[in-house]
Amino acid sequence: MSLTTTRRAERRRRRGPRRFTRRDLAVLGALLGIPILLDLFIVWGPTLASVGLSFTGWDGIGDIEWVGTDNYRNLFTNYPQFWPAVRHNLMWLAFLGLIATPFGLLLAVLIDRGVRFSRFYQSTLYMPVVLSLAIVGFIAQLVLSRDQGALNAILADTQSPTDWLGDPDLNIWMVLLAAAWRHTGYVMILYLAGLKAVDPSLKEAAAIDGANAFQTFFRVVFPTLRPVNIIVGVITVIEALRAFDIVYAINKGRNGLELLSVLVTDNIVGESSQIGFGSAIAVVLLTVSLGFVVTYLYQELRGEKNR
């Protein structure tokens, strides 16, 4: 190293860390500021506006009238569609969380073990994920329609065909199966990516210690999937609480398919134009969503910290 190079290095050390120029600050401001402003304008702006409007009786045209908590009081006591919608959203969450998600994990484990035609199974099971829930709803209509549906045609029940989508006691379960068909493939891909990242030496060490396949998975492999579990848990909650497309495509979310998201749309965009009342339903949905997500993340992150 020459004497000149040594002196330059010494000067850099004396100057300390490099300072940002005005151009650097402008670029950083643009790269960070524009996304933040868009997020505030598109997401948090309407969110805070909905919270404020939920305490008003605005119809979207006339003057905004402050009504306090009347919208929430009427929602909980005088709106018959509210509690069935809450029940259906909770059913959605339980079905996706307790049936579709474990089934997606099972499929990921089987494919990760290298069964024959695993690439074909992986592509086939993931295919529904590229479809929107609205398209899944239209497919459900083609399969489950009372008069021209494929399922009744296979059952050959022409005398008294089952009304899979019209019977309030059946349609919610049929729609849940259709939603789980899409959700399972998504969960499978996430867990499959997590399983590919597991260190094979952990499995080998467990096998040397005498652990069988079941013990190896639940005591060695599954704990290492904690980051994936957090992602899958949050996605499952969000998918369950924001469900809208599929039921609206089938029967506009009525006759046994009521959901909170549908009630928000009916009151804000529908003929009633009760912006304040619809905003109150939206705030309830937001509160429930944040409650589930924040609680789940807190428990997972606290468990990660205690490890």
mmCIF file of N, CA and C in Angstrom, residues 165 171 247-248 251-258 262 266:
data_model
loop_
_atom_site.group_PDB
_atom_site.id
_atom_site.type_symbol
_atom_site.label_atom_id
_atom_site.label_comp_id
_atom_site.label_asym_id
_atom_site.label_seq_id
_atom_site.Cartn_x
_atom_site.Cartn_y
_atom_site.Cartn_z
ATOM 1 N N LEU A 165 -77.148 -24.232 -2.450
ATOM 2 C CA LEU A 165 -76.861 -22.817 -2.241
ATOM 3 C C LEU A 165 -78.079 -22.010 -1.799
ATOM 4 N N ASN A 171 -76.050 -23.848 2.719
ATOM 5 C CA ASN A 171 -75.214 -23.039 1.826
ATOM 6 C C ASN A 171 -73.939 -22.522 2.489
ATOM 7 N N VAL A 247 -69.426 -14.923 -1.426
ATOM 8 C CA VAL A 247 -70.847 -14.913 -1.059
ATOM 9 C C VAL A 247 -71.609 -13.878 -1.871
ATOM 10 N N TYR A 248 -70.972 -12.775 -2.222
ATOM 11 C CA TYR A 248 -71.654 -11.760 -3.026
ATOM 12 C C TYR A 248 -71.882 -12.256 -4.446
ATOM 13 N N ASN A 251 -75.132 -15.068 -3.934
ATOM 14 C CA ASN A 251 -76.482 -14.530 -3.707
ATOM 15 C C ASN A 251 -76.461 -13.171 -3.013
ATOM 16 N N LYS A 252 -75.383 -12.410 -3.263
ATOM 17 C CA LYS A 252 -75.224 -11.078 -2.666
ATOM 18 C C LYS A 252 -75.189 -11.127 -1.140
ATOM 19 N N GLY A 253 -74.739 -12.257 -0.587
ATOM 20 C CA GLY A 253 -74.563 -12.376 0.852
ATOM 21 C C GLY A 253 -75.851 -12.378 1.644
ATOM 22 N N ARG A 254 -76.880 -13.035 1.159
ATOM 23 C CA ARG A 254 -78.163 -13.080 1.850
ATOM 24 C C ARG A 254 -78.615 -14.533 2.011
ATOM 25 N N ASN A 255 -79.723 -14.701 2.705
ATOM 26 C CA ASN A 255 -80.348 -16.016 2.869
ATOM 27 C C ASN A 255 -79.379 -17.048 3.437
ATOM 28 N N GLY A 256 -78.736 -16.680 4.554
ATOM 29 C CA GLY A 256 -77.841 -17.606 5.227
ATOM 30 C C GLY A 256 -76.374 -17.379 4.977
ATOM 31 N N LEU A 257 -76.029 -16.417 4.119
ATOM 32 C CA LEU A 257 -74.622 -16.143 3.816
ATOM 33 C C LEU A 257 -74.225 -14.735 4.242
ATOM 34 N N GLU A 258 -74.879 -14.192 5.256
ATOM 35 C CA GLU A 258 -74.564 -12.842 5.710
ATOM 36 C C GLU A 258 -73.161 -12.791 6.313
ATOM 37 N N VAL A 262 -70.331 -7.796 3.885
ATOM 38 C CA VAL A 262 -71.504 -7.593 3.037
ATOM 39 C C VAL A 262 -72.419 -6.532 3.637
ATOM 40 N N ASP A 266 -73.739 -3.155 1.828
ATOM 41 C CA ASP A 266 -75.169 -2.890 1.662
ATOM 42 C C ASP A 266 -75.574 -1.543 2.239
#
